[in-house]
Amino acid sequence: MSEVFDSSRELSRLYGSSVVFIDEIDVLASSRDDPQQHEASRRLLSVLLRKLDGFDTEKDRTLLICASNRKQDLDEAFRSRVDVAIFFGLPDGEARKAIFKQYARHLEEKELEDLSSRAGGLSGRNIKNLCQDAERRWASKLIRDSRDLREKEKSRQGQEEGEKEQKEKTQKEAERRTMAAERDGSDAQVAGPDSDSDSGSKKKKINGGAAMESDSQRANRETERKKTEKEREDTGGGISGFSLPPFSVYSAALDEKLDSDR
């Protein structure tokens, strides 16, 4: 602590002025009335108070700024050495909207207004954490959906391979039957003039059945492919794509935060 103030004076000498900012000052300058305060913290507070006694903003050209969310925990001796105390209250509606816009720029104005109107009583840090939580939820959803989509695609590919194998078997069976029908028709020519007609009709029926089966399989595959593409679009293009969280995700995170604070 002593070195911080000595360094600030050296910086002021070199550059004309300096600023020392200490955040969460209540950690360093907590009240000595607290029985749980550690001895090291007491010694550190003593050094801080001594440095403040010899600290002159105009002479040293150094501005000391401290921040705390727990003014009531500060040591009385430290508070008496502070020249000016400025209280920053919780953000109002417009300020909350600006904070939401900082972390969720893609949302529309009416959506930002809806969130800010419901977030009364939350600090800027609360809103920041809320937005980050919504982003983590959305990223987790994209990962899960992408995994499910890959599993569906893998299943569909296996189904296509099975259908392809079955198609090849069906075609071979159709060819075998056609050849058998041709042999039967050739052997039956001596039986009468209608033998060729019957054989040709039978051949067409077999080939036609194989063609109909193939068309049906192709139609099913095309339907499944379009369904998979639609699911990919709905999930933001899968893990390889990029999609920002929608308003509903931020709204759900806000509702959960408000419920937990009640």
XYZ file of C-alpha atoms in Angstrom:
262
model
C 0.000 0.000 0.000
C 2.823 2.361 0.839
C 4.434 1.691 -2.533
C 1.191 2.593 -4.335
C 1.186 6.118 -2.916
C 4.924 6.557 -3.404
C 4.582 5.466 -7.046
C 1.692 7.896 -7.592
C 3.885 10.795 -6.417
C 6.650 9.672 -8.776
C 4.187 9.480 -11.682
C 2.905 12.957 -10.849
C 6.457 14.275 -10.904
C 7.103 12.707 -14.311
C 3.733 13.308 -16.015
C 2.237 16.201 -14.091
C -0.561 14.310 -12.342
C -1.837 10.823 -11.500
C -4.955 8.981 -10.343
C -5.121 6.196 -7.777
C -8.312 4.130 -7.991
C -9.106 1.514 -5.344
C -12.174 -0.620 -5.955
C -13.922 -2.491 -3.138
C -12.189 -0.285 -0.579
C -14.316 -1.890 2.168
C -12.018 -4.928 1.906
C -8.983 -2.814 2.841
C -10.685 -0.334 5.166
C -13.302 -2.376 6.982
C -14.332 -1.285 10.437
C -11.938 -2.182 13.242
C -14.974 -2.794 15.447
C -15.510 -6.053 13.588
C -14.238 -8.830 15.896
C -13.589 -11.084 12.906
C -11.155 -8.672 11.254
C -7.745 -10.273 10.689
C -4.644 -8.724 12.232
C -3.071 -8.295 8.792
C -6.103 -6.269 7.699
C -5.676 -4.024 10.759
C -2.030 -3.366 9.892
C -2.933 -2.618 6.275
C -5.607 -0.170 7.415
C -3.096 1.563 9.668
C -0.714 2.066 6.722
C -3.582 3.411 4.603
C -4.631 5.889 7.288
C -1.059 7.143 7.756
C -0.683 7.687 4.014
C -3.978 9.549 3.891
C -2.851 11.814 6.743
C 0.120 12.990 4.680
C -1.795 12.987 1.391
C -2.397 16.352 -0.294
C -4.233 16.234 -3.608
C -3.149 19.712 -4.736
C 0.444 19.406 -3.589
C 0.982 15.838 -4.741
C -1.190 16.382 -7.873
C -2.685 12.949 -7.263
C -6.389 12.171 -7.168
C -7.462 9.290 -4.935
C -10.770 7.603 -5.848
C -12.232 4.724 -3.867
C -15.386 2.720 -4.603
C -17.521 0.553 -2.380
C -20.977 -0.999 -2.331
C -20.884 -1.281 1.471
C -20.309 2.167 2.926
C -21.642 1.011 6.289
C -18.712 -1.440 6.600
C -16.020 1.238 6.231
C -13.914 2.226 9.216
C -15.008 5.514 10.751
C -11.457 6.883 10.753
C -11.148 6.226 7.037
C -14.497 7.865 6.271
C -13.461 10.982 8.201
C -10.405 11.360 5.933
C -12.472 11.309 2.725
C -13.215 14.816 1.444
C -16.125 14.036 -0.878
C -18.550 11.080 -0.972
C -20.757 10.618 -4.038
C -23.667 8.190 -3.970
C -24.632 6.426 -7.188
C -28.105 4.910 -6.958
C -29.552 2.035 -8.944
C -30.086 2.757 -12.662
C -33.431 4.173 -13.742
C -35.469 2.912 -16.705
C -33.443 4.696 -19.376
C -30.155 3.660 -17.800
C -31.297 0.021 -17.580
C -32.310 0.119 -21.235
C -28.878 1.502 -22.177
C -27.168 -1.282 -20.206
C -29.301 -3.962 -21.866
C -28.476 -2.424 -25.233
C -24.769 -2.577 -24.409
C -24.900 -6.368 -23.950
C -27.793 -7.247 -26.297
C -27.373 -4.909 -29.246
C -29.328 -7.168 -31.597
C -32.624 -6.812 -29.709
C -35.276 -4.420 -30.987
C -36.145 -1.206 -29.170
C -39.492 -2.502 -27.897
C -37.780 -5.625 -26.551
C -35.168 -3.540 -24.729
C -37.932 -1.380 -23.274
C -39.787 -4.476 -22.081
C -36.706 -5.849 -20.324
C -35.779 -2.508 -18.729
C -39.325 -1.930 -17.448
C -39.294 -5.313 -15.687
C -35.746 -5.013 -14.319
C -36.482 -2.340 -11.717
C -34.277 -2.720 -8.645
C -31.417 -4.434 -10.495
C -27.956 -2.930 -10.597
C -25.821 -2.545 -13.695
C -23.795 -5.590 -12.660
C -26.992 -7.607 -12.194
C -28.077 -6.765 -15.745
C -24.630 -7.598 -17.140
C -24.616 -10.983 -15.385
C -28.177 -11.622 -16.561
C -27.245 -11.006 -20.205
C -24.164 -13.206 -19.934
C -26.277 -15.960 -18.380
C -28.718 -15.720 -21.317
C -25.819 -16.050 -23.769
C -24.514 -19.137 -21.959
C -27.973 -20.711 -22.030
C -28.314 -20.063 -25.744
C -24.845 -21.442 -26.500
C -25.685 -24.574 -24.485
C -28.906 -25.009 -26.465
C -27.072 -24.667 -29.774
C -24.573 -27.314 -28.703
C -27.328 -29.732 -27.657
C -29.324 -29.118 -30.847
C -26.212 -29.540 -32.974
C -25.447 -32.860 -31.295
C -29.015 -34.058 -31.818
C -28.884 -32.929 -35.442
C -25.667 -34.854 -36.075
C -27.233 -37.945 -34.567
C -30.283 -37.555 -36.814
C -28.077 -37.087 -39.875
C -26.080 -40.167 -38.936
C -29.300 -42.140 -38.538
C -30.602 -40.833 -41.859
C -27.381 -41.781 -43.630
C -27.611 -45.272 -42.178
C -31.194 -45.491 -43.346
C -30.218 -44.337 -46.844
C -27.477 -46.945 -47.002
C -29.956 -49.598 -45.904
C -32.478 -48.423 -48.500
C -29.766 -48.426 -51.162
C -28.814 -51.986 -50.274
C -32.471 -53.015 -50.288
C -32.951 -51.291 -53.644
C -30.054 -53.231 -55.134
C -31.550 -56.479 -53.817
C -34.959 -55.524 -55.225
C -33.497 -54.732 -58.635
C -31.575 -58.005 -58.709
C -34.722 -59.878 -57.728
C -36.684 -58.037 -60.421
C -34.067 -58.919 -63.021
C -34.114 -62.530 -61.905
C -37.886 -62.677 -62.188
C -37.801 -60.971 -65.570
C -35.304 -63.476 -66.878
C -37.396 -66.312 -65.441
C -40.518 -64.836 -67.024
C -38.761 -64.571 -70.395
C -37.694 -68.213 -70.186
C -41.227 -69.234 -69.206
C -42.635 -67.201 -72.110
C -40.193 -68.787 -74.550
C -41.106 -72.262 -73.320
C -44.822 -71.467 -73.481
C -44.892 -70.246 -77.102
C -46.005 -73.658 -78.274
C -49.063 -73.424 -76.034
C -50.770 -70.620 -77.992
C -50.479 -67.094 -79.443
C -51.421 -65.394 -76.164
C -48.284 -66.624 -74.414
C -46.142 -63.678 -75.589
C -48.777 -61.195 -74.510
C -49.035 -62.720 -71.050
C -45.261 -62.839 -70.700
C -44.882 -59.208 -71.777
C -47.592 -58.123 -69.389
C -45.923 -59.971 -66.551
C -42.558 -58.414 -67.420
C -43.999 -54.916 -67.406
C -45.679 -55.555 -64.095
C -42.395 -56.648 -62.488
C -40.347 -53.776 -63.923
C -43.088 -51.288 -63.122
C -43.212 -52.460 -59.504
C -39.455 -52.015 -59.135
C -39.653 -48.500 -60.621
C -42.513 -47.505 -58.313
C -40.576 -48.736 -55.317
C -37.514 -46.741 -56.355
C -39.545 -43.530 -56.830
C -41.089 -43.957 -53.396
C -37.703 -44.340 -51.780
C -36.394 -41.239 -53.500
C -39.422 -39.242 -52.361
C -38.909 -40.351 -48.762
C -35.243 -39.399 -48.838
C -36.041 -35.974 -50.269
C -38.637 -35.364 -47.571
C -36.186 -36.363 -44.846
C -33.468 -34.143 -46.332
C -35.758 -31.095 -46.352
C -36.762 -31.819 -42.765
C -33.108 -31.962 -41.703
C -32.348 -28.669 -43.455
C -35.309 -27.040 -41.708
C -34.044 -28.257 -38.330
C -30.576 -26.897 -39.135
C -32.070 -23.465 -39.890
C -34.130 -23.507 -36.680
C -31.049 -24.235 -34.568
C -29.032 -21.402 -36.070
C -27.078 -23.528 -38.500
C -25.759 -25.965 -35.912
C -22.587 -25.467 -33.897
C -20.676 -24.375 -36.984
C -23.137 -21.523 -37.509
C -23.676 -18.460 -35.330
C -26.911 -17.214 -33.883
C -27.547 -14.548 -31.242
C -29.922 -15.276 -28.354
C -33.522 -14.254 -29.061
C -35.563 -12.016 -26.786
C -37.272 -15.006 -25.135
C -33.950 -16.236 -23.695
C -33.198 -12.876 -22.059
C -36.773 -12.676 -20.797
C -36.553 -16.124 -19.194
C -33.228 -15.266 -17.534
C -34.734 -12.032 -16.163
C -37.784 -13.843 -14.772
C -35.538 -16.357 -13.034
C -33.428 -13.567 -11.528
C -36.484 -11.715 -10.249
C -37.938 -14.912 -8.769
C -34.690 -15.706 -6.958
C -34.561 -12.202 -5.422
C -38.066 -12.435 -3.958
